[in-house]
Amino acid sequence: MRGSASPWWFAAELTMREAVLREPRPVQDRIPLTIGAANSTLLRWAGANADVVGLTGFGRTLADGHQHEARWRSDQIEAQLACVAAGAAGRTDPPALEALVQTVVVTDDAEAAAAEQARRNGMTPAELLATPFVLIGTVDEISTAVAEHERRWGVTRFVVRADALNPLVPVLARLT
């Protein structure tokens, strides 16, 4: 015991050697490693080591300390993918790619729904709608965009916030 106030199992640090988890057993032998990144060094490392690389599309942290500059232009996405590819060079199985989706809106007017966010990011609505970081449009338009993101960028997975799940139900039905 480290002191009378601390229980026997409490420690500021814990070192384990040759530990084996006998129960419960994992459902697979190897748990896949997913790394979400925007930094070029980390994207290269993830390309070399991760099973899944999550593209965040984030740039510099803004003055508020919470929001980030968006790196969503085609050339910026291609630069991020080039870092992943450089890290994955020589791998027999390159990592899967996923995008962290910031906005999901199912609407009949994608241009109007994208206009304000596009303006804030210094992009046109068409440029914004072409990124894998937003899913805005009708069910058909979003389904088409998902297929285009796979064709163009190799993105096969999308991470969305919990509040985006219900609006995406019809899209998911279309994609499966």
Backbone as JSON Lines, residues from 0, in Angstrom:
{"i":0,"aa":"M","n":[0.85,-1.17,0.0],"ca":[0.0,0.0,0.0],"c":[0.9,1.23,0.0]}
{"i":1,"aa":"R","n":[0.53,2.23,-0.84],"ca":[1.34,3.44,-0.96],"c":[1.06,4.43,0.16]}
{"i":2,"aa":"G","n":[0.17,4.22,0.95],"ca":[-0.2,5.13,2.03],"c":[-1.56,4.72,2.53]}
{"i":3,"aa":"S","n":[-1.88,5.12,3.69],"ca":[-3.13,4.64,4.27],"c":[-4.35,5.13,3.51]}
{"i":4,"aa":"A","n":[-4.26,6.25,2.76],"ca":[-5.42,6.76,2.04],"c":[-5.6,6.08,0.69]}
{"i":5,"aa":"S","n":[-4.59,5.42,0.17],"ca":[-4.67,4.81,-1.16],"c":[-4.96,3.33,-1.06]}
{"i":6,"aa":"P","n":[-5.9,2.84,-1.85],"ca":[-6.15,1.39,-1.86],"c":[-4.94,0.66,-2.44]}
{"i":7,"aa":"W","n":[-4.81,-0.61,-2.18],"ca":[-3.66,-1.39,-2.62],"c":[-3.5,-1.42,-4.13]}
{"i":8,"aa":"W","n":[-4.6,-1.28,-4.9],"ca":[-4.54,-1.39,-6.35],"c":[-4.24,-0.07,-7.04]}
{"i":9,"aa":"F","n":[-4.19,1.03,-6.3],"ca":[-3.94,2.34,-6.9],"c":[-2.44,2.58,-7.03]}
{"i":10,"aa":"A","n":[-2.04,3.07,-8.19],"ca":[-0.65,3.47,-8.4],"c":[-0.63,4.58,-9.43]}
{"i":11,"aa":"A","n":[0.26,5.52,-9.26],"ca":[0.38,6.62,-10.22],"c":[0.83,6.09,-11.58]}
{"i":12,"aa":"E","n":[1.6,5.02,-11.56],"ca":[2.02,4.38,-12.8],"c":[2.02,2.88,-12.57]}
{"i":13,"aa":"L","n":[1.89,2.15,-13.64],"ca":[1.81,0.71,-13.55],"c":[2.67,0.12,-14.66]}
{"i":14,"aa":"T","n":[3.52,-0.81,-14.33],"ca":[4.34,-1.48,-15.32],"c":[3.97,-2.95,-15.31]}
{"i":15,"aa":"M","n":[3.64,-3.47,-16.49],"ca":[3.31,-4.89,-16.61],"c":[4.29,-5.52,-17.57]}
{"i":16,"aa":"R","n":[4.74,-6.69,-17.24],"ca":[5.63,-7.44,-18.12],"c":[5.03,-8.82,-18.35]}
{"i":17,"aa":"E","n":[5.04,-9.22,-19.61],"ca":[4.56,-10.54,-19.99],"c":[3.13,-10.79,-19.51]}
{"i":18,"aa":"A","n":[2.31,-9.75,-19.55],"ca":[0.9,-9.91,-19.16],"c":[0.15,-10.63,-20.27]}
{"i":19,"aa":"V","n":[-0.78,-11.48,-19.9],"ca":[-1.58,-12.22,-20.86],"c":[-3.04,-12.07,-20.46]}
{"i":20,"aa":"L","n":[-3.87,-11.69,-21.41],"ca":[-5.3,-11.6,-21.17],"c":[-5.91,-12.95,-21.53]}
{"i":21,"aa":"R","n":[-6.39,-13.65,-20.54],"ca":[-6.95,-14.98,-20.79],"c":[-8.46,-14.9,-21.01]}
{"i":22,"aa":"E","n":[-9.13,-14.03,-20.32],"ca":[-10.58,-13.87,-20.48],"c":[-10.94,-12.42,-20.23]}
{"i":23,"aa":"P","n":[-11.86,-11.84,-20.88],"ca":[-12.55,-12.39,-22.05],"c":[-11.63,-12.34,-23.26]}
{"i":24,"aa":"R","n":[-11.77,-13.28,-24.15],"ca":[-10.95,-13.33,-25.35],"c":[-11.48,-12.34,-26.38]}
{"i":25,"aa":"P","n":[-10.61,-11.65,-27.11],"ca":[-11.08,-10.76,-28.18],"c":[-11.74,-11.57,-29.29]}
{"i":26,"aa":"V","n":[-12.58,-10.94,-30.07],"ca":[-13.27,-11.64,-31.15],"c":[-12.35,-11.89,-32.34]}
{"i":27,"aa":"Q","n":[-11.2,-11.27,-32.34],"ca":[-10.22,-11.53,-33.39],"c":[-8.84,-11.5,-32.78]}
{"i":28,"aa":"D","n":[-7.89,-12.12,-33.46],"ca":[-6.54,-12.22,-32.9],"c":[-5.84,-10.87,-32.82]}
{"i":29,"aa":"R","n":[-6.02,-10.06,-33.84],"ca":[-5.32,-8.78,-33.88],"c":[-6.35,-7.66,-34.0]}
{"i":30,"aa":"I","n":[-6.31,-6.72,-33.1],"ca":[-7.24,-5.59,-33.15],"c":[-6.68,-4.57,-34.13]}
{"i":31,"aa":"P","n":[-7.46,-4.16,-35.14],"ca":[-6.97,-3.21,-36.14],"c":[-6.61,-1.86,-35.52]}
{"i":32,"aa":"L","n":[-5.57,-1.26,-36.05],"ca":[-5.12,0.05,-35.6],"c":[-5.63,1.12,-36.56]}
{"i":33,"aa":"T","n":[-6.37,2.08,-36.02],"ca":[-6.85,3.22,-36.79],"c":[-6.17,4.47,-36.28]}
{"i":34,"aa":"I","n":[-5.59,5.25,-37.19],"ca":[-4.94,6.51,-36.84],"c":[-5.61,7.61,-37.64]}
{"i":35,"aa":"G","n":[-6.17,8.6,-36.95],"ca":[-6.72,9.78,-37.6],"c":[-5.7,10.9,-37.51]}
{"i":36,"aa":"A","n":[-5.44,11.54,-38.65],"ca":[-4.36,12.53,-38.65],"c":[-4.56,13.58,-39.73]}
{"i":37,"aa":"A","n":[-3.81,14.66,-39.58],"ca":[-3.73,15.7,-40.61],"c":[-2.27,16.09,-40.84]}
{"i":38,"aa":"N","n":[-1.45,15.9,-39.83],"ca":[-0.04,16.24,-39.89],"c":[0.68,15.31,-40.87]}
{"i":39,"aa":"S","n":[1.52,15.86,-41.74],"ca":[2.16,15.06,-42.78],"c":[3.04,13.95,-42.21]}
{"i":40,"aa":"T","n":[3.74,14.22,-41.14],"ca":[4.59,13.2,-40.53],"c":[3.75,12.05,-39.99]}
{"i":41,"aa":"L","n":[2.67,12.38,-39.29],"ca":[1.8,11.35,-38.74],"c":[1.06,10.6,-39.85]}
{"i":42,"aa":"L","n":[0.69,11.29,-40.93],"ca":[0.04,10.61,-42.05],"c":[0.99,9.59,-42.68]}
{"i":43,"aa":"R","n":[2.26,9.93,-42.81],"ca":[3.25,8.97,-43.34],"c":[3.39,7.78,-42.39]}
{"i":44,"aa":"W","n":[3.48,8.06,-41.08],"ca":[3.61,6.99,-40.1],"c":[2.38,6.09,-40.16]}
{"i":45,"aa":"A","n":[1.21,6.7,-40.22],"ca":[-0.03,5.92,-40.29],"c":[-0.06,5.08,-41.57]}
{"i":46,"aa":"G","n":[0.39,5.65,-42.68],"ca":[0.45,4.9,-43.92],"c":[1.32,3.66,-43.8]}
{"i":47,"aa":"A","n":[2.39,3.76,-43.04],"ca":[3.31,2.64,-42.85],"c":[2.81,1.62,-41.85]}
{"i":48,"aa":"N","n":[2.02,2.05,-40.85],"ca":[1.72,1.19,-39.71],"c":[0.25,0.89,-39.44]}
{"i":49,"aa":"A","n":[-0.64,1.75,-39.84],"ca":[-2.04,1.6,-39.46],"c":[-2.8,0.69,-40.44]}
{"i":50,"aa":"D","n":[-3.88,0.12,-39.94],"ca":[-4.8,-0.65,-40.79],"c":[-5.78,0.29,-41.48]}
{"i":51,"aa":"V","n":[-6.11,1.38,-40.79],"ca":[-7.02,2.39,-41.31],"c":[-6.42,3.76,-41.03]}
{"i":52,"aa":"V","n":[-6.4,4.62,-42.03],"ca":[-5.95,5.99,-41.85],"c":[-7.17,6.89,-41.99]}
{"i":53,"aa":"G","n":[-7.43,7.65,-40.93],"ca":[-8.55,8.58,-40.93],"c":[-8.07,9.96,-41.33]}
{"i":54,"aa":"L","n":[-8.6,10.47,-42.42],"ca":[-8.28,11.82,-42.84],"c":[-9.2,12.79,-42.12]}
{"i":55,"aa":"T","n":[-8.61,13.72,-41.4],"ca":[-9.43,14.68,-40.65],"c":[-9.7,15.94,-41.45]}
{"i":56,"aa":"G","n":[-8.81,16.27,-42.37],"ca":[-8.96,17.5,-43.14],"c":[-8.64,18.74,-42.32]}
{"i":57,"aa":"F","n":[-8.08,18.56,-41.13],"ca":[-7.77,19.7,-40.26],"c":[-6.43,20.31,-40.64]}
{"i":58,"aa":"G","n":[-6.36,21.62,-40.5],"ca":[-5.12,22.34,-40.63],"c":[-4.76,22.93,-39.29]}
{"i":59,"aa":"R","n":[-4.18,24.11,-39.32],"ca":[-3.78,24.78,-38.08],"c":[-4.95,25.02,-37.15]}
{"i":60,"aa":"T","n":[-4.67,24.96,-35.85],"ca":[-5.67,25.3,-34.85],"c":[-5.86,26.81,-34.87]}
{"i":61,"aa":"L","n":[-7.11,27.24,-34.88],"ca":[-7.42,28.67,-34.92],"c":[-7.25,29.3,-33.55]}
{"i":62,"aa":"A","n":[-7.36,30.61,-33.51],"ca":[-7.1,31.39,-32.29],"c":[-7.96,30.97,-31.09]}
{"i":63,"aa":"D","n":[-9.18,30.45,-31.36],"ca":[-10.04,30.05,-30.24],"c":[-9.55,28.78,-29.54]}
{"i":64,"aa":"G","n":[-8.55,28.11,-30.14],"ca":[-7.98,26.91,-29.54],"c":[-8.78,25.64,-29.77]}
{"i":65,"aa":"H","n":[-9.93,25.74,-30.43],"ca":[-10.79,24.57,-30.65],"c":[-11.0,24.28,-32.13]}
{"i":66,"aa":"Q","n":[-11.29,25.32,-32.89],"ca":[-11.57,25.13,-34.31],"c":[-10.26,25.08,-35.1]}
{"i":67,"aa":"H","n":[-10.37,24.51,-36.3],"ca":[-9.19,24.34,-37.14],"c":[-9.44,24.9,-38.53]}
{"i":68,"aa":"E","n":[-8.36,25.3,-39.15],"ca":[-8.38,25.65,-40.56],"c":[-8.73,24.36,-41.31]}
{"i":69,"aa":"A","n":[-9.56,24.47,-42.33],"ca":[-9.92,23.29,-43.12],"c":[-8.95,23.13,-44.28]}
{"i":70,"aa":"R","n":[-8.51,21.92,-44.48],"ca":[-7.67,21.57,-45.63],"c":[-8.48,20.63,-46.51]}
{"i":71,"aa":"W","n":[-9.45,21.22,-47.21],"ca":[-10.41,20.44,-47.97],"c":[-10.31,20.65,-49.47]}
{"i":72,"aa":"R","n":[-9.41,21.51,-49.93],"ca":[-9.27,21.7,-51.37],"c":[-8.65,20.44,-51.97]}
{"i":73,"aa":"S","n":[-8.93,20.21,-53.24],"ca":[-8.45,19.0,-53.91],"c":[-6.94,18.82,-53.76]}
{"i":74,"aa":"D","n":[-6.18,19.89,-53.97],"ca":[-4.72,19.77,-53.87],"c":[-4.28,19.44,-52.45]}
{"i":75,"aa":"Q","n":[-5.01,19.94,-51.45],"ca":[-4.67,19.64,-50.06],"c":[-4.99,18.18,-49.71]}
{"i":76,"aa":"I","n":[-6.11,17.68,-50.22],"ca":[-6.46,16.27,-50.0],"c":[-5.45,15.38,-50.68]}
{"i":77,"aa":"E","n":[-5.08,15.74,-51.92],"ca":[-4.08,14.94,-52.65],"c":[-2.74,14.94,-51.92]}
{"i":78,"aa":"A","n":[-2.37,16.06,-51.31],"ca":[-1.11,16.11,-50.55],"c":[-1.19,15.18,-49.32]}
{"i":79,"aa":"Q","n":[-2.34,15.16,-48.65],"ca":[-2.51,14.27,-47.51],"c":[-2.42,12.81,-47.95]}
{"i":80,"aa":"L","n":[-3.07,12.5,-49.07],"ca":[-3.04,11.13,-49.58],"c":[-1.64,10.73,-50.04]}
{"i":81,"aa":"A","n":[-0.88,11.69,-50.57],"ca":[0.49,11.41,-50.98],"c":[1.35,11.03,-49.77]}
{"i":82,"aa":"C","n":[1.12,11.68,-48.63],"ca":[1.85,11.33,-47.41],"c":[1.52,9.9,-46.98]}
{"i":83,"aa":"V","n":[0.24,9.55,-47.02],"ca":[-0.17,8.19,-46.66],"c":[0.48,7.19,-47.61]}
{"i":84,"aa":"A","n":[0.42,7.48,-48.91],"ca":[0.99,6.58,-49.91],"c":[2.5,6.43,-49.73]}
{"i":85,"aa":"A","n":[3.18,7.52,-49.41],"ca":[4.63,7.44,-49.19],"c":[4.94,6.53,-48.0]}
{"i":86,"aa":"G","n":[4.15,6.65,-46.95],"ca":[4.35,5.78,-45.79],"c":[4.02,4.33,-46.09]}
{"i":87,"aa":"A","n":[3.03,4.12,-46.96],"ca":[2.58,2.76,-47.27],"c":[3.41,2.08,-48.35]}
{"i":88,"aa":"A","n":[4.36,2.8,-48.93],"ca":[5.18,2.23,-50.0],"c":[5.83,0.93,-49.51]}
{"i":89,"aa":"G","n":[5.69,-0.1,-50.29],"ca":[6.27,-1.39,-49.92],"c":[5.35,-2.29,-49.14]}
{"i":90,"aa":"R","n":[4.23,-1.78,-48.66],"ca":[3.27,-2.63,-47.95],"c":[2.49,-3.46,-48.95]}
{"i":91,"aa":"T","n":[2.21,-4.69,-48.61],"ca":[1.39,-5.51,-49.5],"c":[-0.08,-5.12,-49.4]}
{"i":92,"aa":"D","n":[-0.51,-4.73,-48.21],"ca":[-1.89,-4.29,-48.0],"c":[-1.88,-2.86,-47.49]}
{"i":93,"aa":"P","n":[-2.13,-1.89,-48.37],"ca":[-2.16,-0.51,-47.88],"c":[-3.34,-0.3,-46.94]}
{"i":94,"aa":"P","n":[-3.27,0.72,-46.11],"ca":[-4.36,0.95,-45.16],"c":[-5.64,1.4,-45.87]}
{"i":95,"aa":"A","n":[-6.76,1.08,-45.26],"ca":[-8.04,1.63,-45.72],"c":[-8.06,3.11,-45.37]}
{"i":96,"aa":"L","n":[-8.82,3.87,-46.13],"ca":[-8.92,5.31,-45.88],"c":[-10.33,5.66,-45.43]}
{"i":97,"aa":"E","n":[-10.4,6.52,-44.42],"ca":[-11.69,7.01,-43.97],"c":[-11.62,8.52,-43.83]}
{"i":98,"aa":"A","n":[-12.78,9.16,-43.9],"ca":[-12.87,10.61,-43.77],"c":[-13.72,10.95,-42.56]}
{"i":99,"aa":"L","n":[-13.29,11.97,-41.83],"ca":[-14.05,12.48,-40.69],"c":[-15.02,13.52,-41.24]}
{"i":100,"aa":"V","n":[-16.28,13.14,-41.33],"ca":[-17.31,14.0,-41.93],"c":[-17.73,15.06,-40.91]}
{"i":101,"aa":"Q","n":[-17.63,16.31,-41.32],"ca":[-17.96,17.43,-40.43],"c":[-19.42,17.87,-40.55]}
{"i":102,"aa":"T","n":[-20.02,17.66,-41.71],"ca":[-21.38,18.13,-41.93],"c":[-22.17,17.11,-42.72]}
{"i":103,"aa":"V","n":[-23.36,16.78,-42.23],"ca":[-24.3,15.92,-42.96],"c":[-25.62,16.67,-43.02]}
{"i":104,"aa":"V","n":[-26.1,16.9,-44.24],"ca":[-27.4,17.54,-44.44],"c":[-28.08,16.86,-45.62]}
{"i":105,"aa":"V","n":[-29.24,16.25,-45.36],"ca":[-30.03,15.69,-46.45],"c":[-31.03,16.77,-46.84]}
{"i":106,"aa":"T","n":[-30.9,17.23,-48.1],"ca":[-31.68,18.37,-48.57],"c":[-31.86,18.32,-50.08]}
{"i":107,"aa":"D","n":[-32.88,19.03,-50.56],"ca":[-33.09,19.15,-52.0],"c":[-32.27,20.27,-52.61]}
{"i":108,"aa":"D","n":[-31.61,21.07,-51.79],"ca":[-30.81,22.19,-52.3],"c":[-29.42,22.17,-51.67]}
{"i":109,"aa":"A","n":[-28.56,21.33,-52.22],"ca":[-27.22,21.15,-51.67],"c":[-26.4,22.43,-51.74]}
{"i":110,"aa":"E","n":[-26.5,23.14,-52.85],"ca":[-25.72,24.38,-53.02],"c":[-26.05,25.38,-51.91]}
{"i":111,"aa":"A","n":[-27.34,25.56,-51.64],"ca":[-27.74,26.52,-50.61],"c":[-27.28,26.04,-49.23]}
{"i":112,"aa":"A","n":[-27.41,24.73,-48.96],"ca":[-27.01,24.19,-47.66],"c":[-25.5,24.28,-47.46]}
{"i":113,"aa":"A","n":[-24.74,24.25,-48.55],"ca":[-23.28,24.29,-48.46],"c":[-22.72,25.71,-48.51]}
{"i":114,"aa":"A","n":[-23.53,26.67,-48.89],"ca":[-23.03,28.02,-49.19],"c":[-22.3,28.68,-48.02]}
{"i":115,"aa":"E","n":[-22.87,28.7,-46.84],"ca":[-22.25,29.38,-45.7],"c":[-20.95,28.7,-45.27]}
{"i":116,"aa":"Q","n":[-20.98,27.39,-45.17],"ca":[-19.76,26.67,-44.78],"c":[-18.68,26.86,-45.85]}
{"i":117,"aa":"A","n":[-19.06,26.86,-47.1],"ca":[-18.1,27.08,-48.18],"c":[-17.49,28.47,-48.06]}
{"i":118,"aa":"R","n":[-18.32,29.47,-47.79],"ca":[-17.82,30.84,-47.65],"c":[-16.82,30.93,-46.49]}
{"i":119,"aa":"R","n":[-17.15,30.32,-45.34],"ca":[-16.25,30.34,-44.18],"c":[-14.91,29.66,-44.49]}
{"i":120,"aa":"N","n":[-14.93,28.68,-45.37],"ca":[-13.71,27.93,-45.7],"c":[-13.02,28.48,-46.94]}
{"i":121,"aa":"G","n":[-13.54,29.59,-47.49],"ca":[-12.92,30.19,-48.66],"c":[-13.03,29.33,-49.91]}
{"i":122,"aa":"M","n":[-14.14,28.63,-50.03],"ca":[-14.37,27.73,-51.16],"c":[-15.69,28.06,-51.81]}
{"i":123,"aa":"T","n":[-15.89,27.54,-53.0],"ca":[-17.21,27.62,-53.62],"c":[-18.04,26.46,-53.09]}
{"i":124,"aa":"P","n":[-19.37,26.56,-53.16],"ca":[-20.18,25.41,-52.75],"c":[-19.82,24.13,-53.53]}
{"i":125,"aa":"A","n":[-19.54,24.25,-54.82],"ca":[-19.17,23.07,-55.61],"c":[-17.87,22.45,-55.1]}
{"i":126,"aa":"E","n":[-16.89,23.27,-54.72],"ca":[-15.64,22.74,-54.17],"c":[-15.9,22.02,-52.85]}
{"i":127,"aa":"L","n":[-16.72,22.63,-52.0],"ca":[-17.04,22.03,-50.71],"c":[-17.74,20.69,-50.89]}
{"i":128,"aa":"L","n":[-18.7,20.64,-51.79],"ca":[-19.47,19.42,-52.01],"c":[-18.62,18.29,-52.6]}
{"i":129,"aa":"A","n":[-17.48,18.63,-53.18],"ca":[-16.59,17.62,-53.78],"c":[-15.66,16.99,-52.75]}
{"i":130,"aa":"T","n":[-15.66,17.48,-51.51],"ca":[-14.76,16.93,-50.49],"c":[-15.43,15.75,-49.78]}
{"i":131,"aa":"P","n":[-14.63,14.84,-49.25],"ca":[-15.21,13.75,-48.47],"c":[-15.56,14.14,-47.04]}
{"i":132,"aa":"F","n":[-15.36,15.42,-46.69],"ca":[-15.59,15.86,-45.32],"c":[-16.99,16.42,-45.09]}
{"i":133,"aa":"V","n":[-17.79,16.49,-46.15],"ca":[-19.2,16.88,-46.03],"c":[-20.03,15.92,-46.87]}
{"i":134,"aa":"L","n":[-21.2,15.61,-46.39],"ca":[-22.18,14.83,-47.13],"c":[-23.46,15.66,-47.14]}
{"i":135,"aa":"I","n":[-23.66,16.39,-48.22],"ca":[-24.79,17.32,-48.33],"c":[-25.48,17.08,-49.65]}
{"i":136,"aa":"G","n":[-26.81,16.94,-49.62],"ca":[-27.58,16.79,-50.85],"c":[-28.75,15.85,-50.64]}
{"i":137,"aa":"T","n":[-29.34,15.45,-51.74],"ca":[-30.41,14.45,-51.68],"c":[-29.79,13.1,-51.38]}
{"i":138,"aa":"V","n":[-30.63,12.12,-51.12],"ca":[-30.13,10.76,-50.89],"c":[-29.32,10.3,-52.1]}
{"i":139,"aa":"D","n":[-29.84,10.56,-53.31],"ca":[-29.11,10.18,-54.52],"c":[-27.79,10.92,-54.65]}
{"i":140,"aa":"E","n":[-27.79,12.23,-54.37],"ca":[-26.56,13.01,-54.49],"c":[-25.51,12.55,-53.48]}
{"i":141,"aa":"I","n":[-25.91,12.27,-52.26],"ca":[-24.95,11.8,-51.26],"c":[-24.43,10.42,-51.63]}
{"i":142,"aa":"S","n":[-25.3,9.53,-52.1],"ca":[-24.87,8.2,-52.53],"c":[-23.86,8.31,-53.67]}
{"i":143,"aa":"T","n":[-24.13,9.2,-54.61],"ca":[-23.2,9.42,-55.73],"c":[-21.89,9.99,-55.23]}
{"i":144,"aa":"A","n":[-21.96,10.92,-54.28],"ca":[-20.74,11.52,-53.72],"c":[-19.89,10.47,-53.02]}
{"i":145,"aa":"V","n":[-20.5,9.58,-52.26],"ca":[-19.77,8.52,-51.56],"c":[-19.03,7.66,-52.58]}
{"i":146,"aa":"A","n":[-19.7,7.29,-53.67],"ca":[-19.05,6.49,-54.72],"c":[-17.92,7.28,-55.37]}
{"i":147,"aa":"E","n":[-18.11,8.57,-55.57],"ca":[-17.07,9.41,-56.17],"c":[-15.87,9.56,-55.24]}
{"i":148,"aa":"H","n":[-16.1,9.66,-53.94],"ca":[-14.98,9.75,-52.99],"c":[-14.15,8.48,-53.02]}
{"i":149,"aa":"E","n":[-14.8,7.34,-53.19],"ca":[-14.05,6.09,-53.29],"c":[-13.26,6.07,-54.6]}
{"i":150,"aa":"R","n":[-13.9,6.44,-55.7],"ca":[-13.23,6.42,-56.99],"c":[-12.06,7.4,-57.03]}
{"i":151,"aa":"R","n":[-12.3,8.61,-56.57],"ca":[-11.29,9.67,-56.7],"c":[-10.21,9.6,-55.62]}
{"i":152,"aa":"W","n":[-10.61,9.42,-54.38],"ca":[-9.66,9.51,-53.26],"c":[-9.3,8.15,-52.65]}
{"i":153,"aa":"G","n":[-10.1,7.12,-52.91],"ca":[-9.88,5.83,-52.26],"c":[-10.52,5.75,-50.89]}
{"i":154,"aa":"V","n":[-11.34,6.73,-50.54],"ca":[-12.0,6.75,-49.23],"c":[-13.18,5.77,-49.25]}
{"i":155,"aa":"T","n":[-13.12,4.77,-48.38],"ca":[-14.17,3.76,-48.33],"c":[-14.93,3.75,-47.01]}
{"i":156,"aa":"R","n":[-14.51,4.6,-46.07],"ca":[-15.15,4.65,-44.76],"c":[-15.4,6.11,-44.4]}
{"i":157,"aa":"F","n":[-16.47,6.32,-43.67],"ca":[-16.82,7.67,-43.25],"c":[-17.19,7.64,-41.78]}
{"i":158,"aa":"V","n":[-16.62,8.56,-41.02],"ca":[-16.93,8.69,-39.6],"c":[-17.83,9.91,-39.46]}
{"i":159,"aa":"V","n":[-19.0,9.7,-38.86],"ca":[-19.96,10.79,-38.67],"c":[-20.32,10.88,-37.2]}
{"i":160,"aa":"R","n":[-20.8,12.03,-36.82],"ca":[-21.25,12.22,-35.44],"c":[-22.6,11.51,-35.24]}
{"i":161,"aa":"A","n":[-22.92,11.21,-34.0],"ca":[-24.14,10.47,-33.69],"c":[-25.39,11.16,-34.22]}
{"i":162,"aa":"D","n":[-25.43,12.5,-34.18],"ca":[-26.62,13.2,-34.66],"c":[-26.78,13.14,-36.17]}
{"i":163,"aa":"A","n":[-25.79,12.64,-36.88],"ca":[-25.89,12.5,-38.34],"c":[-26.42,11.14,-38.76]}
{"i":164,"aa":"L","n":[-26.54,10.21,-37.83],"ca":[-26.95,8.85,-38.2],"c":[-28.37,8.79,-38.74]}
{"i":165,"aa":"N","n":[-29.33,9.4,-38.05],"ca":[-30.71,9.33,-38.52],"c":[-30.89,9.93,-39.92]}
{"i":166,"aa":"P","n":[-30.33,11.12,-40.21],"ca":[-30.48,11.63,-41.58],"c":[-29.84,10.72,-42.64]}
{"i":167,"aa":"L","n":[-28.85,9.92,-42.26],"ca":[-28.17,9.06,-43.22],"c":[-28.82,7.69,-43.42]}
{"i":168,"aa":"V","n":[-29.84,7.36,-42.64],"ca":[-30.48,6.05,-42.77],"c":[-30.9,5.76,-44.21]}
{"i":169,"aa":"P","n":[-31.57,6.68,-44.92],"ca":[-31.94,6.37,-46.31],"c":[-30.73,6.22,-47.23]}
{"i":170,"aa":"V","n":[-29.66,6.94,-46.93],"ca":[-28.43,6.82,-47.73],"c":[-27.82,5.45,-47.5]}
{"i":171,"aa":"L","n":[-27.74,5.02,-46.24],"ca":[-27.18,3.71,-45.93],"c":[-27.98,2.59,-46.59]}
{"i":172,"aa":"A","n":[-29.3,2.74,-46.6],"ca":[-30.15,1.73,-47.25],"c":[-29.81,1.67,-48.75]}
{"i":173,"aa":"R","n":[-29.54,2.78,-49.35],"ca":[-29.22,2.83,-50.78],"c":[-27.84,2.22,-51.06]}
{"i":174,"aa":"L","n":[-26.91,2.42,-50.15],"ca":[-25.53,1.95,-50.36],"c":[-25.35,0.46,-50.11]}
{"i":175,"aa":"T","n":[-26.26,-0.15,-49.33],"ca":[-26.06,-1.57,-49.0],"c":[-26.79,-2.49,-49.96]}
